[in-house]
mmCIF file of C-alpha atoms and ligand atoms in Angstrom:
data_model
loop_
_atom_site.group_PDB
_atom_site.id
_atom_site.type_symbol
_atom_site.label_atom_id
_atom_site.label_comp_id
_atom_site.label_asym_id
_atom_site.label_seq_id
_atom_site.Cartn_x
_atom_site.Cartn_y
_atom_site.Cartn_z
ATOM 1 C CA UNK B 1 -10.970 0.239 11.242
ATOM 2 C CA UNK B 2 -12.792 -2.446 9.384
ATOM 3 C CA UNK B 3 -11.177 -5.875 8.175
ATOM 4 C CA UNK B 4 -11.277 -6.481 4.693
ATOM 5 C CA UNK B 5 -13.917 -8.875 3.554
ATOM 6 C CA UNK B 6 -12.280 -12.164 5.792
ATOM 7 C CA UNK B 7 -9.039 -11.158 5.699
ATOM 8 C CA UNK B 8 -7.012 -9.819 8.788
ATOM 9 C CA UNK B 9 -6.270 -6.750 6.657
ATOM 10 C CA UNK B 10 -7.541 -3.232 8.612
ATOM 11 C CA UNK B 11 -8.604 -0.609 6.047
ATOM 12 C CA UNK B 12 -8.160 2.798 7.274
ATOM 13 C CA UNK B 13 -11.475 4.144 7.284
ATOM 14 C CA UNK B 14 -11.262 6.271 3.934
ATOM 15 C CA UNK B 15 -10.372 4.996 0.510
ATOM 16 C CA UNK B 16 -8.505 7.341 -1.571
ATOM 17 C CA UNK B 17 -10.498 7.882 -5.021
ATOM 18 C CA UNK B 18 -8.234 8.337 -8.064
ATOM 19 C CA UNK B 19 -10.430 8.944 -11.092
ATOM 20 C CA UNK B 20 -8.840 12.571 -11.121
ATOM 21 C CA UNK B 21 -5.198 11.496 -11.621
ATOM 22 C CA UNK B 22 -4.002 12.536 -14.890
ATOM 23 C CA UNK B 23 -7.267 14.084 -15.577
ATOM 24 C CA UNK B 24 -7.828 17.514 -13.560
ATOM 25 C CA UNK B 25 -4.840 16.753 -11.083
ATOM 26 C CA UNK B 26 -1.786 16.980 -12.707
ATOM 27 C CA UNK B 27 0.808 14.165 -11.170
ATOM 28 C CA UNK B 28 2.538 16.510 -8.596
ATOM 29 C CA UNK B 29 -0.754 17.329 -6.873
ATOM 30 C CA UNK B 30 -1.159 13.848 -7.102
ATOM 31 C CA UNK B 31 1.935 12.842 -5.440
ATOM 32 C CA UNK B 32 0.854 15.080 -3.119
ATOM 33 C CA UNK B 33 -2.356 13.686 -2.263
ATOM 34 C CA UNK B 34 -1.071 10.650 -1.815
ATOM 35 C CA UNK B 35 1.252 11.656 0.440
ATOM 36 C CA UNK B 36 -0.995 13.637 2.842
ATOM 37 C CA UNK B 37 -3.591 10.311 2.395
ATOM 38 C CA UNK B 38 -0.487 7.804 3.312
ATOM 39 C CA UNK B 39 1.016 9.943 6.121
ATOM 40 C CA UNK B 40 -2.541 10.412 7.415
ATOM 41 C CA UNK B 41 -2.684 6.246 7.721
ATOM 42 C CA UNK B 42 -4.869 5.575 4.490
ATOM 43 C CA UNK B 43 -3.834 2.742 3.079
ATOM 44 C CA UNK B 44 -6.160 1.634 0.454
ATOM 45 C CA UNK B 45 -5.879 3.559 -3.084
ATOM 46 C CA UNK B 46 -8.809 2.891 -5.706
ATOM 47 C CA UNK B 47 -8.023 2.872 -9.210
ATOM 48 C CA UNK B 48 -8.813 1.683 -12.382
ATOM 49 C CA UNK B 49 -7.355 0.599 -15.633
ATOM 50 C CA UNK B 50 -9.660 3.345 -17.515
ATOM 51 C CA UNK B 51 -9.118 6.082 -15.769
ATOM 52 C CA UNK B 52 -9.400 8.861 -17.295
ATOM 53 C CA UNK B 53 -9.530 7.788 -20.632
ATOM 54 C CA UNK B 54 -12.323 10.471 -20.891
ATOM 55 C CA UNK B 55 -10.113 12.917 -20.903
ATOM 56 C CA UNK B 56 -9.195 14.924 -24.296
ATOM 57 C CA UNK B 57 -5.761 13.102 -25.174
ATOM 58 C CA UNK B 58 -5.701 10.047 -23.066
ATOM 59 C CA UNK B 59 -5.970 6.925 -23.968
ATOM 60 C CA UNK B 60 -6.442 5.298 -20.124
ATOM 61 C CA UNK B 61 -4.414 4.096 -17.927
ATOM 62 C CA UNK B 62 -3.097 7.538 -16.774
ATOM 63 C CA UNK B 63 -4.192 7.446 -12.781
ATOM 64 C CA UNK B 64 -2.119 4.016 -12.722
ATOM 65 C CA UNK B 65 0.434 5.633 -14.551
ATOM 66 C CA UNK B 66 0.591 8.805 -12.070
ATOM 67 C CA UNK B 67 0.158 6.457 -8.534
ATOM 68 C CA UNK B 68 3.183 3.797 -10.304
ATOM 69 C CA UNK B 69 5.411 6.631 -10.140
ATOM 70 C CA UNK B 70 4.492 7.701 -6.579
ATOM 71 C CA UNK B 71 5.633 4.311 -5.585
ATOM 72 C CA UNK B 72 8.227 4.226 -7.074
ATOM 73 C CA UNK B 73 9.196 6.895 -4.866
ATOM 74 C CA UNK B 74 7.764 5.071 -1.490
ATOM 75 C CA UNK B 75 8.368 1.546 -2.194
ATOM 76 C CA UNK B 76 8.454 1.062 1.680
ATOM 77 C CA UNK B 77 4.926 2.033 1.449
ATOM 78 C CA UNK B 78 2.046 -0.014 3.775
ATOM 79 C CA UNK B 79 -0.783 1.283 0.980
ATOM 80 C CA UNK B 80 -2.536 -0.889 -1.178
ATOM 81 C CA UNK B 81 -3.320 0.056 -4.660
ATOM 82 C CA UNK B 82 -6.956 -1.636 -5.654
ATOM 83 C CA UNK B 83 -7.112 -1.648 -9.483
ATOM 84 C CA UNK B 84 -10.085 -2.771 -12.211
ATOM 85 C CA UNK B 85 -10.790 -4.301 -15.409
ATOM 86 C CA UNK B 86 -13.210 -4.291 -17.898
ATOM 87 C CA UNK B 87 -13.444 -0.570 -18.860
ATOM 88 C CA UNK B 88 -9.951 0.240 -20.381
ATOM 89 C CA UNK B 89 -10.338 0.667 -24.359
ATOM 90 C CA UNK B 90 -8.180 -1.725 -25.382
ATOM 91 C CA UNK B 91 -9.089 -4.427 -22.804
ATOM 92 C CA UNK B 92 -12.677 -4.264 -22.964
ATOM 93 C CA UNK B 93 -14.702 -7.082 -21.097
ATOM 94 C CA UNK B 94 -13.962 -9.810 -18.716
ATOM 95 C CA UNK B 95 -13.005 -12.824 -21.120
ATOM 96 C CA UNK B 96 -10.357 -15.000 -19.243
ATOM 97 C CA UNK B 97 -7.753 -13.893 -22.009
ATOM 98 C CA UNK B 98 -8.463 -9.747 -21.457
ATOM 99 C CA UNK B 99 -8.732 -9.888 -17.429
ATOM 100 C CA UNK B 100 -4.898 -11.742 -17.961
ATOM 101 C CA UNK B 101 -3.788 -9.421 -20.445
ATOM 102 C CA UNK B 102 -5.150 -5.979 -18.335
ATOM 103 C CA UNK B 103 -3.870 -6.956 -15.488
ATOM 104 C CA UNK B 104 -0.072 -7.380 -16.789
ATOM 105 C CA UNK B 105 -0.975 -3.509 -18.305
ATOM 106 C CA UNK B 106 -1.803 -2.757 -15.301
ATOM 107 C CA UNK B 107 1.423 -3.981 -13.348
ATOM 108 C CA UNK B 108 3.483 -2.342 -15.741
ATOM 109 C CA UNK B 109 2.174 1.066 -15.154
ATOM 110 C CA UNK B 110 2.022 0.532 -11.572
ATOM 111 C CA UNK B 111 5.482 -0.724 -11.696
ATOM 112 C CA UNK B 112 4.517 -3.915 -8.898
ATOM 113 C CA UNK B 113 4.942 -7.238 -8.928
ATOM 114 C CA UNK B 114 1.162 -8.000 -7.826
ATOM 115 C CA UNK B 115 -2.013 -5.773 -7.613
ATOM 116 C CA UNK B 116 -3.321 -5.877 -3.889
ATOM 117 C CA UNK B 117 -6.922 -5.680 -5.048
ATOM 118 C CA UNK B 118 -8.421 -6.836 -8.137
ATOM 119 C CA UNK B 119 -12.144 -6.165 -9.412
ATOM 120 C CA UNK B 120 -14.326 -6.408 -12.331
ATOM 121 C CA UNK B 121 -15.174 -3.279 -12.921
ATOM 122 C CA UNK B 122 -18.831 -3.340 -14.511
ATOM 123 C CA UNK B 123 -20.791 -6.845 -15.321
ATOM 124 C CA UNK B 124 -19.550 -8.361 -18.552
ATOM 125 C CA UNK B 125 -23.107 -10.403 -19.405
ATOM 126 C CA UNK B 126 -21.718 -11.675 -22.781
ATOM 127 C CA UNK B 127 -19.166 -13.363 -20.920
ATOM 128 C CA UNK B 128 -19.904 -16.750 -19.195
ATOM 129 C CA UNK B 129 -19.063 -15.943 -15.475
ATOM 130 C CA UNK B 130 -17.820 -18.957 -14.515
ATOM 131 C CA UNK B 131 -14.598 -18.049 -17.088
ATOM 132 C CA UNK B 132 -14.571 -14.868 -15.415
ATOM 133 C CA UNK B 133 -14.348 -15.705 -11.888
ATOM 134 C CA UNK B 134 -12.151 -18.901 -13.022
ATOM 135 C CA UNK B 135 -9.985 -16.506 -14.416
ATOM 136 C CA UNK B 136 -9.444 -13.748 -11.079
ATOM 137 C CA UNK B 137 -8.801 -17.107 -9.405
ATOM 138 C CA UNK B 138 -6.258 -18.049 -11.466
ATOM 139 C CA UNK B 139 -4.745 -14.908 -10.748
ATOM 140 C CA UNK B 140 -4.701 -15.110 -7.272
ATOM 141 C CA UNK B 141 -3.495 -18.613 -7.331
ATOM 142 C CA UNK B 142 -0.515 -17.397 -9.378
ATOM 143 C CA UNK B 143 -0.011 -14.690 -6.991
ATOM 144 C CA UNK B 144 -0.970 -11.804 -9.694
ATOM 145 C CA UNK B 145 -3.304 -10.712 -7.598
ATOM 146 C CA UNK B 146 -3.644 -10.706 -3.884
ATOM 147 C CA UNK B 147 -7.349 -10.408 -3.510
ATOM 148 C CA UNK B 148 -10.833 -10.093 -5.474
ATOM 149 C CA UNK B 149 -13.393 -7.683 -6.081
ATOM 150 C CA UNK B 150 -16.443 -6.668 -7.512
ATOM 151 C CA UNK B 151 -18.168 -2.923 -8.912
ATOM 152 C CA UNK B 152 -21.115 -2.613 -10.270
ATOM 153 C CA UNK B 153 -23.335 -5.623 -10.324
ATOM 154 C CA UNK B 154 -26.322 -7.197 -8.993
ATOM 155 C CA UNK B 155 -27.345 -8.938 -5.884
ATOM 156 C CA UNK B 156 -28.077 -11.838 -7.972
ATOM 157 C CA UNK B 157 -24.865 -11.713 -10.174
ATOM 158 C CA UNK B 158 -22.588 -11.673 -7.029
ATOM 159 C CA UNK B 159 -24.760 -14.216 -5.354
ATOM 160 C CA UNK B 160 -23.872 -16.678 -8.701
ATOM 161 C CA UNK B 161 -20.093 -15.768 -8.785
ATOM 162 C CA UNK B 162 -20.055 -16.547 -4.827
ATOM 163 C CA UNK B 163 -21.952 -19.714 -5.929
ATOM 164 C CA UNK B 164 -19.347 -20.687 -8.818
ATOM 165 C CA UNK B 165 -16.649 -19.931 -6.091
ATOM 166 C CA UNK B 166 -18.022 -22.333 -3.717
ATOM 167 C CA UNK B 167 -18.305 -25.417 -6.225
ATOM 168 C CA UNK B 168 -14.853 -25.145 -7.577
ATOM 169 C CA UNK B 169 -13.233 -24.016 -4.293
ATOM 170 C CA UNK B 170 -12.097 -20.646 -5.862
ATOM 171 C CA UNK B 171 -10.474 -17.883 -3.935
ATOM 172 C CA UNK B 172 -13.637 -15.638 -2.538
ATOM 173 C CA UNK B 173 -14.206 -11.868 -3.267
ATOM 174 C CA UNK B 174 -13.569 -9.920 -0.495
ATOM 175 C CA UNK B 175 -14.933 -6.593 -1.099
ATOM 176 C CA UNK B 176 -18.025 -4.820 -3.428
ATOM 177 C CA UNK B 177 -17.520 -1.498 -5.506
ATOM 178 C CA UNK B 178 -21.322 -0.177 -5.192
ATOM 179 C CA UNK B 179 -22.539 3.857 -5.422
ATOM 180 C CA UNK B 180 -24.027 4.654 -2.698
ATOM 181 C CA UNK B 181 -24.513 8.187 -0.904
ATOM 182 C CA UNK B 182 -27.018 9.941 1.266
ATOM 183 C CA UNK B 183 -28.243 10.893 -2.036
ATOM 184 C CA UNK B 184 -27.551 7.294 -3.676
ATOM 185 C CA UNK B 185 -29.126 4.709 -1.818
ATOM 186 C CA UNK B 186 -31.042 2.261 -4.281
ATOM 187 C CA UNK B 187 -28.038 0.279 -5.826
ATOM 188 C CA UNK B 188 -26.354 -1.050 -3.096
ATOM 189 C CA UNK B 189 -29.466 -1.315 -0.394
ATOM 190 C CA UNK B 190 -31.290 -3.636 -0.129
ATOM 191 C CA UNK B 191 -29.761 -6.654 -1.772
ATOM 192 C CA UNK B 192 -26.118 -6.085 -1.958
ATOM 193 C CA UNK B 193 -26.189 -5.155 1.932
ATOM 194 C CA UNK B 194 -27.822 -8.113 2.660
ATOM 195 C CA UNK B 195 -25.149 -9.852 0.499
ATOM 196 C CA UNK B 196 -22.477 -7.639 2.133
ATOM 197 C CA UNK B 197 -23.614 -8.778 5.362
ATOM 198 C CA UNK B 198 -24.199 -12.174 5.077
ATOM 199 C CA UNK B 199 -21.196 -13.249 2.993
ATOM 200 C CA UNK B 200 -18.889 -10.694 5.126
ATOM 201 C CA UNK B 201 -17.647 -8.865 1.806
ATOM 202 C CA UNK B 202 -16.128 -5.545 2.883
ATOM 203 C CA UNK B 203 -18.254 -2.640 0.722
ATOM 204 C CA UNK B 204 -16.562 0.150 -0.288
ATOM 205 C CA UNK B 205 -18.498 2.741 -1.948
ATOM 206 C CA UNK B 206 -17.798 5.094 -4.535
ATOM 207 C CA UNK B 207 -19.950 8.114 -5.056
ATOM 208 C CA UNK B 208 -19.738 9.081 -1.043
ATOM 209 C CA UNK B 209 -19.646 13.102 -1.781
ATOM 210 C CA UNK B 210 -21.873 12.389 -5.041
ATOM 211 C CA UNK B 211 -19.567 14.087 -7.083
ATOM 212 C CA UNK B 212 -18.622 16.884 -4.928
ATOM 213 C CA UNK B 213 -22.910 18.109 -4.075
ATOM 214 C CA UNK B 214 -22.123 16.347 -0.747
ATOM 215 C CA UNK B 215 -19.434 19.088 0.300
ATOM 216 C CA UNK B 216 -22.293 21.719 0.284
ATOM 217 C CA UNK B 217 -20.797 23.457 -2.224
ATOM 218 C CA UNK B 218 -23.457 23.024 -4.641
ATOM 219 C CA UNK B 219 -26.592 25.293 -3.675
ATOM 220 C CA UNK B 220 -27.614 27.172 -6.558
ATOM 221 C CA UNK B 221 -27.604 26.893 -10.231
ATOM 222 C CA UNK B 222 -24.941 29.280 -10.282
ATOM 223 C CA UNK B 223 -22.981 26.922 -7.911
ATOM 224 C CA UNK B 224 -22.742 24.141 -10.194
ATOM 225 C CA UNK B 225 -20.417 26.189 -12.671
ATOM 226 C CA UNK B 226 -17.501 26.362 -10.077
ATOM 227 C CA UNK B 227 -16.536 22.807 -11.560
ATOM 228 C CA UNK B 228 -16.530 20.387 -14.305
ATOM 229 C CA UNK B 229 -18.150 18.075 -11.875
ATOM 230 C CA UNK B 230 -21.240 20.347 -11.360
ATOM 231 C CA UNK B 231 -23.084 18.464 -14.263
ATOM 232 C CA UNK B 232 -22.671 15.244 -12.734
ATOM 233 C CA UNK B 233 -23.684 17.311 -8.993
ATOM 234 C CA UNK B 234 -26.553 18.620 -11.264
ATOM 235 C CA UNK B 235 -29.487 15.729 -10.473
ATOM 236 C CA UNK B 236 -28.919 16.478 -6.533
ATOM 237 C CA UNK B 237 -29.995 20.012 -6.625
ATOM 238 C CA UNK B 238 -33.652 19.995 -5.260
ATOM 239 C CA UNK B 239 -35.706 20.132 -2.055
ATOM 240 C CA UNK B 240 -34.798 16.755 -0.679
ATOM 241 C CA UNK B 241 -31.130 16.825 -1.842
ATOM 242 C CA UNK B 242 -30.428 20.508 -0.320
ATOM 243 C CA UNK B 243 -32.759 19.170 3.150
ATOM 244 C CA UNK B 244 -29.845 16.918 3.860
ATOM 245 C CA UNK B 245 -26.978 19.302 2.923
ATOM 246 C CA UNK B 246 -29.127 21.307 5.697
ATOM 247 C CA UNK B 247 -29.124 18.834 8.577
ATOM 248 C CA UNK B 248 -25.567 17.866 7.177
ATOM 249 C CA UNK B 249 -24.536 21.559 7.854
ATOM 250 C CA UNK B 250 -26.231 21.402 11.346
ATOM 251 C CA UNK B 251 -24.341 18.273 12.520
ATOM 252 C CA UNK B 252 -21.226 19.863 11.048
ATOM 253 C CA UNK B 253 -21.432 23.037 12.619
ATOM 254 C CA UNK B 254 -21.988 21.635 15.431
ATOM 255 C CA UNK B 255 -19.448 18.913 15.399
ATOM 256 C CA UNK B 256 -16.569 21.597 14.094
ATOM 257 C CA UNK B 257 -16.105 19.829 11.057
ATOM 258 C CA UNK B 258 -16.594 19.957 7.639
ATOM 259 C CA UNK B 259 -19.818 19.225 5.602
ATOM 260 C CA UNK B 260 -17.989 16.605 3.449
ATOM 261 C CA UNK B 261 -16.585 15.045 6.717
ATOM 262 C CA UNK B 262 -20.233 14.314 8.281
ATOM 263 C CA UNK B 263 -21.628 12.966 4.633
ATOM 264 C CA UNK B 264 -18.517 10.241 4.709
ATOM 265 C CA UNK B 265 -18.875 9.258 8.497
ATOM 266 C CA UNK B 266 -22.578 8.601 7.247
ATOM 267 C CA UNK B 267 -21.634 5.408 4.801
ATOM 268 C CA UNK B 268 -20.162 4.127 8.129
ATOM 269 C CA UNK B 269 -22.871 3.619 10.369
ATOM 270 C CA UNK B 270 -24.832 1.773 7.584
ATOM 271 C CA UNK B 271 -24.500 -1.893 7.724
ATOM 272 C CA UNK B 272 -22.414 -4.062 5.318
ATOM 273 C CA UNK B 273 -20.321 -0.563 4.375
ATOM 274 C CA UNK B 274 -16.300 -0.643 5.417
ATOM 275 C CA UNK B 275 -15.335 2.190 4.474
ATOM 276 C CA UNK B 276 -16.392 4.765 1.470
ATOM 277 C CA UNK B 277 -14.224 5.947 -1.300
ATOM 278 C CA UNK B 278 -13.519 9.329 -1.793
ATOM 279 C CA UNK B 279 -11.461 11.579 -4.246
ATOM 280 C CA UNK B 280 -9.633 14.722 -3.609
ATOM 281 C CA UNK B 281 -8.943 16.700 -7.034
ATOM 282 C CA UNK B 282 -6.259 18.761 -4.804
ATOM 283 C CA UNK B 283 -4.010 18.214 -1.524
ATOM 284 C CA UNK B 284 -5.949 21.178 0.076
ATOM 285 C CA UNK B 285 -9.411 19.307 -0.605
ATOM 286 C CA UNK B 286 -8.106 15.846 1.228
ATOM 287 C CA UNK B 287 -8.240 17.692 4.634
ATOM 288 C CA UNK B 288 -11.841 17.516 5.294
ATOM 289 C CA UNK B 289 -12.149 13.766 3.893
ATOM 290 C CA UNK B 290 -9.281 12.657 6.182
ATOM 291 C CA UNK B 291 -11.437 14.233 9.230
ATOM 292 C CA UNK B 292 -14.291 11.806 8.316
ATOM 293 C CA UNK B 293 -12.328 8.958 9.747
ATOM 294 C CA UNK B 294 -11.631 10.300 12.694
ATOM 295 C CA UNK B 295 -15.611 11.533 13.146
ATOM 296 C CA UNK B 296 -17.950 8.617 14.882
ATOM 297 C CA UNK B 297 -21.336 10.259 14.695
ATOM 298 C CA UNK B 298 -24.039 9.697 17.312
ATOM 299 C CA UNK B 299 -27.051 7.121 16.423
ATOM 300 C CA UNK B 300 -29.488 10.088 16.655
ATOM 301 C CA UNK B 301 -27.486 12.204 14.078
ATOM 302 C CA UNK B 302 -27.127 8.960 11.735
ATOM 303 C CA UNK B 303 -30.759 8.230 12.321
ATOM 304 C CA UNK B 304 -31.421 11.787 10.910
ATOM 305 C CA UNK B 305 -29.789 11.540 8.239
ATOM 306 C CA UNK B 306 -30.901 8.150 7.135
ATOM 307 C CA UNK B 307 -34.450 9.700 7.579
ATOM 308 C CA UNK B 308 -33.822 12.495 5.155
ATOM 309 C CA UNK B 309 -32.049 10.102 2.858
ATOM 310 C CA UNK B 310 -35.141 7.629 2.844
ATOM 311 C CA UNK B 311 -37.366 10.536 1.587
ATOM 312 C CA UNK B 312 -35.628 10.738 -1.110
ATOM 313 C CA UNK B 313 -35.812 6.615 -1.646
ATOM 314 C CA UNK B 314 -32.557 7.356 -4.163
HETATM 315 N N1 NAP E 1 -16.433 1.480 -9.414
HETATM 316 C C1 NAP E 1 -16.871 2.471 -10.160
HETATM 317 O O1 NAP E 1 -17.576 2.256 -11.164
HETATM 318 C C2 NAP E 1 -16.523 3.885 -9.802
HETATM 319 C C3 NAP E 1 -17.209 4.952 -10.415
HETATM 320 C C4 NAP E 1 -16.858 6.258 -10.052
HETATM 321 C C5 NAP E 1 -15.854 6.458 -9.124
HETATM 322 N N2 NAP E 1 -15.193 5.412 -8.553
HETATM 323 C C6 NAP E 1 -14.126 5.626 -7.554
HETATM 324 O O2 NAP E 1 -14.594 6.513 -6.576
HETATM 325 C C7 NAP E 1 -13.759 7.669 -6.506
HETATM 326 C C8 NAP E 1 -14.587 8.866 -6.192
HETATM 327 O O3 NAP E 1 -15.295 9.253 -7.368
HETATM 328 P P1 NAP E 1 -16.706 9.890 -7.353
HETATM 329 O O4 NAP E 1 -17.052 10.140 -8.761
HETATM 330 O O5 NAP E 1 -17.590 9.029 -6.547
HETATM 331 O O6 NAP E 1 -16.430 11.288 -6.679
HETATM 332 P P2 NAP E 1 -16.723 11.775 -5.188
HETATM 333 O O7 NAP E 1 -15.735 11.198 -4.258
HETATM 334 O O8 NAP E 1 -18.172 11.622 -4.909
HETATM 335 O O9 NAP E 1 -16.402 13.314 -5.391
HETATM 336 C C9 NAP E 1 -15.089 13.747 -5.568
HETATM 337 C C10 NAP E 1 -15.126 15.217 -5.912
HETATM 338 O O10 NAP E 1 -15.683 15.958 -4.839
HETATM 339 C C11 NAP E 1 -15.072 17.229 -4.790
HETATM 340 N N3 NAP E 1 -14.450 17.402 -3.485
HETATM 341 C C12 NAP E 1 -13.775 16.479 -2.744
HETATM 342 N N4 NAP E 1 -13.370 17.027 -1.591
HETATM 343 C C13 NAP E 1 -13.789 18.309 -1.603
HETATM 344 C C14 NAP E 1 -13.665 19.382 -0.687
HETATM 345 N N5 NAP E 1 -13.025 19.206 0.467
HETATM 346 N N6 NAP E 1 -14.210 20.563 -1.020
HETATM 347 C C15 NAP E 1 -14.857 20.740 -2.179
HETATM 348 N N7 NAP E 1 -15.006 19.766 -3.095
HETATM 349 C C16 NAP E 1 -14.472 18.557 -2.800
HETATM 350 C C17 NAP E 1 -14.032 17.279 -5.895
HETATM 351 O O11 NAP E 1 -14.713 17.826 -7.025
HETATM 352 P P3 NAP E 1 -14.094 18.943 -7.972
HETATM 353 O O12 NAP E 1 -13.185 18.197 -8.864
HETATM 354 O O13 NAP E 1 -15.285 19.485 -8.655
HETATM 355 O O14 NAP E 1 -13.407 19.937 -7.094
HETATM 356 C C18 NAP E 1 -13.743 15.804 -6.110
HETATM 357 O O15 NAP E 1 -13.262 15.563 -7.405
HETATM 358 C C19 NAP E 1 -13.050 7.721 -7.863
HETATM 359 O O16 NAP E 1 -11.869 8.452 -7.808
HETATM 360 C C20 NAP E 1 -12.860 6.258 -8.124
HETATM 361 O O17 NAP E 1 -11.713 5.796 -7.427
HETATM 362 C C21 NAP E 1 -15.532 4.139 -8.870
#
């Protein structure tokens, strides 16, 4: 288990994606999810105030929604729900008075007192960031929010909100939200890792299973029509991409596991990466991810990997 960021908090070595709540998992599934994720030991959920707003008749806020009335159900639960601004329609941007005024939204539909894990979701530029970080300080001064984090932006835009935190004495981020996959390597590596490293901020990565291509169920054209998702799975398809389901499958077979199990182990033998995020659209899907933390692969297995990976320079 990794600490978070400098905290004494151990996250179990998955993070339970979300962005399917409310969406293509309907809330029972959900609940169920989150009980096979909790009773497995996970303990970190990632959400967001958007999600899935994309969805024909939603308006956001609908994962929250869905995990709010989970726990209500399991308010003796040890998880932690991580939560985002930024994105949601009607609280666009990271303006002191929005980040205030989406994270009470947010608290209602989660139906707690205080969100474990705060984070701007995506870069507000038009914003001045020293009102932004001022204001996720304020937060956590008021007890709003326990802890900070940060998706989605640069090396040098974390290195200035770490900067801002250390002239006013502001409570420090503890984690980073970057994509980053075997297939996904460019955003996060190298200057957030360094950064990761350096400033001990715990990264948590979304895009682990790059959509679902890193389960190895994507290996034809024909393939990517078993799901909505096999657009998104779409860009993987080629030589390099299906070389490393390949090895993937090798190590797998070999190992006993699953294909998705190996590709999440991966994130964890990379420096500066905690733990990745992953989503499960159904209970039956959360199996394999759950195995990942369990599965320590050997330095010659990650080395091959990372090879295949850096042919692809993604
Ligand atoms: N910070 C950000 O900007 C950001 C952006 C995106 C996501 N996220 C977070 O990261 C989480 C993960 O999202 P992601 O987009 O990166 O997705 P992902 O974890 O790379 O892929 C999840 C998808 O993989 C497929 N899958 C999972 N387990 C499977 C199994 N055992 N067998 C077959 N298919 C399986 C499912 O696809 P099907 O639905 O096709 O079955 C599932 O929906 C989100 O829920 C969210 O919490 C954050």
């Amino acid at each position: 288990m990794a600490k978070l960021g400098r905290t004494d908090i151990e996250i179990y070595p998955l993070v339970l994606g979300t962005n399917t709540f409310g969406w293509n998992t309907e809330e029972a599934e959900a609940h169920a999810v989150l009980d096979a994720f909790t009773a497995a030991g996970g303990n970190l959920i990632d959400t967001a105030d958007v999600y899935s707003a994309w969805a024909p008749g939603n308006v956001g806020g609908e994962s929250e929604t869905v995990i709010g009335t989970w726990l209500a159900k399991h308010r003796d639960t040890q998880a932690m729900v991580a939560t985002k601004v930024s994105q949601h329609p009607e609280f666009k941007g990271l303006t002191a008075a929005n980040i205030r005024a989406a994270a009470e939204a947010s608290l209602k539909r989660l139906g707690t007192e205080v969100i474990d894990l705060y984070y701007a979701h995506f870069d507000d530029e038009e914003t001045p960031l020293e009102e932004t970080v001022g204001a996720f300080n304020d937060l956590a001064n008021e007890g709003t929010i326990r802890h900070i984090g940060i998706s989605n932006y640069s090396p040098e835009r974390v290195r200035e909100w770490l900067d801002i935190t250390e002239r006013h004495g502001y409570a420090r981020p503890v984690a980073l939200q970057p994509k980053y996959s075997l297939v996904s390597r460019s955003t996060f590596e190298p200057g957030l890792r360094d950064l990761a490293v350096a400033e001990d901020l715990s990264a948590l990565p979304y895009h682990a299973l790059a959509s679902g291509f890193l389960t190895g169920k994507y290996r034809t054209e024909a393939d990517l029509k078993q799901s909505i998702r096999g657009d998104s799975a779409a860009r993987h398809l080629n030589p390099s991409g299906l070389a490393i389901i390949e090895k993937l499958d090798q190590i797998a077979q070999a190992r006993g596991v699953a294909i998705a199990s190996v590709a999440l182990a991966w994130t964890r033998t990379r420096p500066g990466i905690a733990a990745p995020i992953a989503g499960a659209r159904t209970a039956d899907q959360l199996g394999p991810l759950l195995a990942s933390a369990e599965l320590e692969l050997t330095r010659d297995e990650a080395d091959e990997l990372t090879a295949l990976s850096d042919v692809i320079g993604a």
